Amino acid sequence: MHQPAVQRRCLRKLSTPPRGVKHTVIPSLTAGTGAIAPGICRGRIGPLDNVGARRRHTTALYHALYDAFMLCIRVAGRRKSVLQTASMPAPPRPFQTIAIIGNTRDLRVAETLQVLAAHLHSRGRRVLIDAATSIDYRDVAVERMPEADLCPTADLLVAVGGDGSMLHAARLAAPCAIPVLGINRGRLGFLADIGPAELGPCVDEILAGRYVSDQRAMLQATLISPGAPDRQCSGLNDVVLQKWQTGRILDFETYIDGRYVNTHGGDGLVIATATGSTAYALSCGGPILYPGLDAVVLAPICPHTLSDRPIVVRRTSVIEVRLLDRPDSNGQVTCDGVSLGALSQGDRLIVQPAAANVTLLHPADHDYYRTLRSKLRWGRGDRTAPYQTSD
């Protein structure tokens, strides 16, 4: 059988002993070829008094083993490349089936939905829409289905509107583990960061796989009332307890991981994720948390005591709120603005991490701090760029 040149060179090196060294057949190295290798017998190499010969032999053996090792690497590399070329199919195009939602009562949103559907269809994508909408998509082929069936069928959910539409989309997408992309047609737009002017180019970049994937934590609120079934809701921004149908302040207690924290008097409490720290909690004096922080903010609403300040705890904490027995004390619990129900005396509100998070997609050049500067109007005036010193 023909032997590669490197293998023949290895055998020649193993077969040529240094001067003064005996010959010994080594079956483990020759593999039945009958090649003669330098004398290695019972752990001894040649005459014990021939130090130079032993060193030459050791050097030759190292070279031979190195050549054999490199040969194995080259052969394995060629086989791997051939196998990859032959068996690996071309990667599929991302996001083949895309669902689009939005508040169609807003004419600007309805117009953007039509433009978006036509653009996606021109890129060969399957477009899903809510069957309850009455928008005329003209010649664009769209598939109508109930809103509850959109995310189990789609690879991507696109929400057109403001942050309210994004919060609704997050609740739909999180259980199905599909990402959410936002097209901003609202007033502020912390979450939906693609404007209608750059809709086409930005969507094409997303479809091409060039985007920033952003994991956002969500909260789950459970309202426990004696003698009634538990009510649950999940939210991306916050869970809010606020006074309801009364002009009096609320008195309530907070517990974190089973430990008593404080007794509060005021208009309520905001329990916000890092994402929601720039929403209602911000107006209560809460801090801005970077979205990647694994933390939750508890911000009292209009507290009666000025020392009742916001507190930041880890996201895995289990937070419990109990309403104290006071006359005319009624509270309401909302999750991202959606009413969960009334919190009455004897009820308990439990807030903990949701079972599933949501993934938001941003353009490749997304910069969170640039978003803060833009939305919060930081640096307006003569300080619009980093300060530069003159040489």
XYZ file of C-alpha atoms in Angstrom:
391
model
C 0.000 0.000 0.000
C 1.305 3.446 -0.869
C 2.496 5.383 2.170
C 2.402 9.193 2.436
C 5.731 10.942 2.282
C 5.472 12.122 5.879
C 4.822 8.588 7.094
C 7.807 7.227 5.166
C 9.975 9.959 6.659
C 8.791 9.029 10.150
C 9.677 5.398 9.587
C 13.117 6.288 8.240
C 13.844 8.360 11.344
C 12.665 5.580 13.599
C 14.695 3.025 11.598
C 18.037 4.870 11.719
C 19.726 4.512 15.103
C 22.460 6.807 16.291
C 25.938 5.357 16.391
C 26.538 3.078 19.303
C 22.888 2.265 19.902
C 21.461 -1.242 19.510
C 18.552 -2.109 17.197
C 15.289 -3.340 18.651
C 11.940 -3.996 16.964
C 9.133 -1.984 18.572
C 5.743 -3.517 17.586
C 3.700 -0.605 18.906
C 5.465 1.844 16.590
C 6.085 -0.304 13.539
C 2.548 -1.774 13.486
C 3.690 -4.987 11.812
C 5.820 -3.395 9.097
C 9.034 -4.927 10.418
C 10.744 -1.567 10.693
C 13.746 -1.388 12.965
C 13.747 1.362 15.588
C 16.589 2.457 17.822
C 17.142 0.270 20.842
C 14.563 0.908 23.486
C 14.566 -2.096 25.730
C 12.985 -2.309 29.161
C 13.059 1.471 29.698
C 16.743 1.846 28.681
C 18.050 3.499 25.519
C 21.352 2.089 24.265
C 24.503 1.802 26.324
C 24.284 3.724 29.527
C 27.703 5.249 29.005
C 26.910 6.635 25.513
C 25.185 9.871 26.576
C 25.609 11.616 23.224
C 24.017 8.740 21.331
C 21.096 8.701 23.737
C 20.518 12.406 23.210
C 20.670 12.079 19.417
C 18.237 9.218 19.525
C 15.826 11.136 21.787
C 15.920 14.150 19.438
C 15.258 11.952 16.405
C 12.374 10.235 18.191
C 10.789 13.577 19.149
C 11.016 14.766 15.532
C 9.456 11.571 14.244
C 6.570 11.735 16.707
C 5.991 15.410 15.916
C 5.825 14.656 12.154
C 3.371 11.828 12.799
C 1.225 14.092 14.986
C 1.131 16.828 12.330
C 0.205 14.234 9.709
C -2.780 13.146 11.826
C -3.919 16.747 12.201
C -3.724 17.419 8.440
C -5.579 14.230 7.558
C -8.278 14.934 10.166
C -8.618 18.533 8.941
C -9.089 17.445 5.330
C -11.696 14.878 6.307
C -13.557 17.439 8.455
C -13.625 20.032 5.695
C -14.861 17.474 3.169
C -17.602 16.302 5.525
C -18.687 19.873 6.263
C -18.793 20.744 2.569
C -20.768 17.636 1.705
C -23.259 17.443 4.587
C -23.893 20.996 5.868
C -26.857 22.618 4.090
C -27.097 26.339 3.516
C -28.431 28.111 6.620
C -32.138 28.937 6.342
C -33.241 32.515 6.027
C -34.289 33.849 9.427
C -37.856 34.865 10.195
C -39.818 33.273 7.371
C -43.216 33.724 9.043
C -43.844 37.146 10.556
C -46.888 38.338 12.511
C -47.695 42.049 12.649
C -49.966 43.761 15.181
C -50.923 47.314 16.118
C -53.732 49.575 17.246
C -55.591 49.883 13.956
C -57.834 52.653 15.315
C -54.851 54.957 14.849
C -54.700 55.896 11.164
C -50.915 56.320 11.276
C -50.539 52.791 12.648
C -52.929 51.373 10.024
C -50.956 53.034 7.226
C -47.656 51.694 8.579
C -49.102 48.186 8.876
C -50.048 48.294 5.188
C -46.578 49.469 4.170
C -44.922 46.855 6.388
C -47.054 43.997 5.064
C -46.270 44.947 1.462
C -42.553 45.190 2.230
C -42.424 41.809 3.951
C -44.387 40.195 1.120
C -41.945 41.616 -1.426
C -39.147 39.909 0.505
C -40.841 36.544 0.202
C -42.066 36.354 3.796
C -45.304 34.864 5.038
C -47.336 37.610 6.757
C -49.831 36.911 9.552
C -52.342 39.424 10.913
C -55.053 39.485 13.558
C -58.379 38.340 12.130
C -60.168 41.003 14.185
C -58.595 43.858 12.212
C -60.453 45.344 9.272
C -57.526 46.884 7.379
C -57.615 46.461 3.605
C -54.204 45.145 2.523
C -55.206 45.352 -1.136
C -53.124 42.982 -3.288
C -50.824 41.846 -0.482
C -51.332 38.205 0.468
C -51.829 38.075 4.245
C -53.168 35.296 6.443
C -55.772 36.187 9.047
C -56.031 34.208 12.277
C -57.026 34.838 15.918
C -54.512 36.896 17.859
C -53.897 33.995 20.252
C -52.657 31.866 17.320
C -50.232 34.420 15.862
C -47.190 33.770 18.069
C -47.417 29.943 18.088
C -47.284 30.112 14.286
C -44.832 32.969 13.660
C -41.024 33.258 13.917
C -41.129 37.000 14.663
C -43.723 39.429 16.032
C -43.624 43.039 14.826
C -45.537 45.599 16.871
C -46.430 48.929 15.262
C -47.298 51.764 17.642
C -45.931 53.039 20.935
C -44.677 51.376 24.072
C -48.209 50.216 24.915
C -48.236 48.096 21.753
C -44.795 46.738 22.653
C -45.962 45.753 26.133
C -48.941 43.933 24.648
C -46.662 42.209 22.137
C -44.316 41.109 24.922
C -47.158 39.370 26.754
C -48.089 37.547 23.560
C -44.556 36.575 22.503
C -42.901 35.582 25.791
C -44.742 32.250 26.301
C -43.874 31.227 22.715
C -40.212 32.326 22.930
C -40.275 34.378 19.730
C -38.623 37.821 19.469
C -40.418 41.151 19.184
C -39.518 44.027 16.872
C -41.003 47.490 17.405
C -41.933 50.124 14.815
C -42.509 53.401 16.643
C -45.674 55.346 15.835
C -46.263 56.529 19.400
C -45.243 59.581 21.394
C -42.177 58.417 23.316
C -41.075 54.986 22.181
C -38.482 53.685 24.628
C -39.054 50.131 23.384
C -40.075 50.621 19.743
C -36.958 52.223 18.318
C -37.435 51.985 14.519
C -39.056 55.058 13.000
C -41.382 54.883 9.973
C -38.844 56.735 7.811
C -36.237 53.957 8.142
C -38.725 51.083 8.182
C -37.593 49.487 4.907
C -33.800 49.491 5.422
C -34.024 48.506 9.091
C -36.430 45.647 8.451
C -34.168 44.365 5.672
C -31.218 44.383 8.082
C -33.247 42.401 10.605
C -34.299 39.887 7.950
C -30.651 39.521 6.930
C -29.718 38.597 10.503
C -27.950 41.843 11.365
C -29.503 42.976 14.626
C -29.001 43.228 18.383
C -30.860 40.665 20.481
C -31.922 42.008 23.884
C -33.246 39.706 26.627
C -35.694 41.492 28.949
C -36.977 40.104 32.261
C -40.689 40.076 33.049
C -42.700 39.984 36.276
C -45.663 37.854 37.259
C -48.317 39.250 39.578
C -50.697 37.007 41.521
C -53.699 38.422 43.362
C -54.830 36.103 46.164
C -58.275 36.646 47.674
C -59.869 34.349 50.291
C -62.626 32.230 48.795
C -61.844 33.249 45.207
C -59.586 31.807 42.494
C -56.169 33.404 42.122
C -55.735 35.973 39.366
C -52.459 36.219 37.469
C -50.903 38.491 34.897
C -47.384 39.076 33.537
C -45.782 42.380 32.651
C -42.625 43.707 31.068
C -42.697 47.152 32.692
C -44.298 47.084 36.107
C -46.926 45.939 38.559
C -48.727 48.864 40.202
C -50.858 49.093 43.323
C -52.804 52.349 43.421
C -55.715 53.742 45.388
C -59.102 53.236 43.792
C -62.485 54.887 44.278
C -61.333 56.783 47.330
C -59.711 60.065 48.205
C -57.891 58.558 51.180
C -54.342 57.268 51.170
C -53.589 53.552 51.211
C -51.904 51.881 54.180
C -50.109 48.698 53.237
C -47.209 46.474 54.251
C -44.434 45.085 52.095
C -42.531 41.830 52.558
C -39.512 40.633 50.558
C -38.690 36.912 50.578
C -40.919 36.502 53.622
C -39.262 39.283 55.626
C -41.152 42.371 56.736
C -39.805 45.567 55.090
C -42.050 48.540 55.860
C -45.521 49.902 56.449
C -46.337 52.510 53.818
C -48.882 55.289 53.624
C -49.490 56.947 50.276
C -51.160 56.604 46.915
C -49.651 53.223 46.099
C -46.551 51.341 45.020
C -44.787 50.668 41.700
C -42.842 47.409 41.368
C -40.832 47.809 38.165
C -38.325 45.797 36.166
C -35.162 47.377 34.825
C -37.099 47.955 31.597
C -39.906 49.670 33.499
C -37.537 51.875 35.489
C -37.945 54.570 32.809
C -41.763 54.418 33.001
C -44.084 55.066 35.975
C -41.353 54.334 38.529
C -39.247 57.186 37.120
C -41.979 59.711 37.895
C -41.982 58.409 41.486
C -38.337 59.311 41.918
C -37.015 55.861 41.145
C -33.588 55.289 39.545
C -32.918 54.412 35.919
C -31.652 50.838 35.696
C -29.734 49.496 32.731
C -32.005 46.904 31.046
C -29.480 44.108 31.561
C -29.457 44.508 35.346
C -31.051 41.634 37.247
C -32.949 43.943 39.600
C -36.387 45.255 40.540
C -37.368 48.718 41.823
C -39.986 49.311 44.540
C -41.040 52.958 44.254
C -43.773 54.374 46.543
C -46.331 56.645 44.858
C -46.668 59.991 46.658
C -45.591 58.625 50.055
C -46.882 60.394 53.146
C -43.427 60.128 54.752
C -40.515 61.688 52.878
C -38.165 58.994 54.189
C -40.177 56.345 52.322
C -37.778 56.106 49.385
C -37.448 53.734 46.411
C -35.483 50.557 47.007
C -33.730 48.239 44.539
C -33.726 44.459 45.145
C -32.670 41.438 43.136
C -35.088 40.287 40.458
C -35.465 36.814 41.953
C -37.028 38.269 45.103
C -40.618 37.376 45.976
C -42.448 40.577 46.932
C -45.680 40.528 48.928
C -48.034 43.452 49.530
C -50.845 43.404 52.103
C -53.476 46.090 52.494
C -54.099 47.153 56.086
C -57.553 47.365 57.645
C -58.503 51.016 57.239
C -61.920 52.571 56.460
C -62.427 53.513 52.812
C -59.199 51.795 51.832
C -59.505 50.325 48.356
C -56.714 49.477 45.964
C -56.416 48.374 42.372
C -53.633 46.285 40.834
C -52.529 46.761 37.226
C -49.939 44.939 35.167
C -48.457 47.084 32.372
C -51.622 49.171 32.529
C -53.953 46.163 32.325
C -56.239 45.799 35.353
C -55.681 42.620 37.345
C -58.362 43.391 39.935
C -59.087 45.061 43.256
C -56.876 44.564 46.307
C -59.115 44.535 49.375
C -58.387 44.065 53.049
C -57.276 40.495 53.665
C -56.028 40.060 50.100
C -52.391 39.522 49.144
C -50.458 40.629 46.100
C -47.468 38.426 45.188
C -44.948 39.691 42.610
C -42.150 37.406 41.430
C -40.116 36.662 38.279
C -42.180 35.455 35.342
C -41.572 31.973 33.981
C -40.522 33.352 30.583
C -38.619 36.422 29.454
C -39.036 38.283 26.176
C -36.453 38.996 23.484
C -36.466 42.423 21.834
C -34.701 43.029 18.533
C -32.932 46.305 17.760
C -31.020 47.607 14.745
C -27.329 46.697 14.672
C -26.313 50.247 15.681
C -28.631 50.314 18.725
C -27.263 52.370 21.638
C -29.265 52.420 24.886
C -27.602 55.611 26.127
C -28.403 57.356 22.863
C -32.031 56.371 23.415
C -31.927 57.892 26.899
C -30.455 61.122 25.555
C -33.105 61.334 22.876
C -36.192 60.380 24.905
C -35.273 62.239 28.098
C -33.846 65.202 26.176
C -30.502 65.066 27.897
C -27.865 67.550 26.812
C -30.216 69.880 24.947
C -28.642 73.282 24.488
C -24.938 73.941 24.154
C -23.892 70.471 25.388
C -25.078 68.204 22.592
C -21.757 66.405 22.002
C -18.900 65.150 24.167
C -16.676 67.974 25.380
C -13.465 68.294 23.389
C -10.401 70.231 24.417
C -8.410 72.250 21.915
C -4.758 71.386 21.372
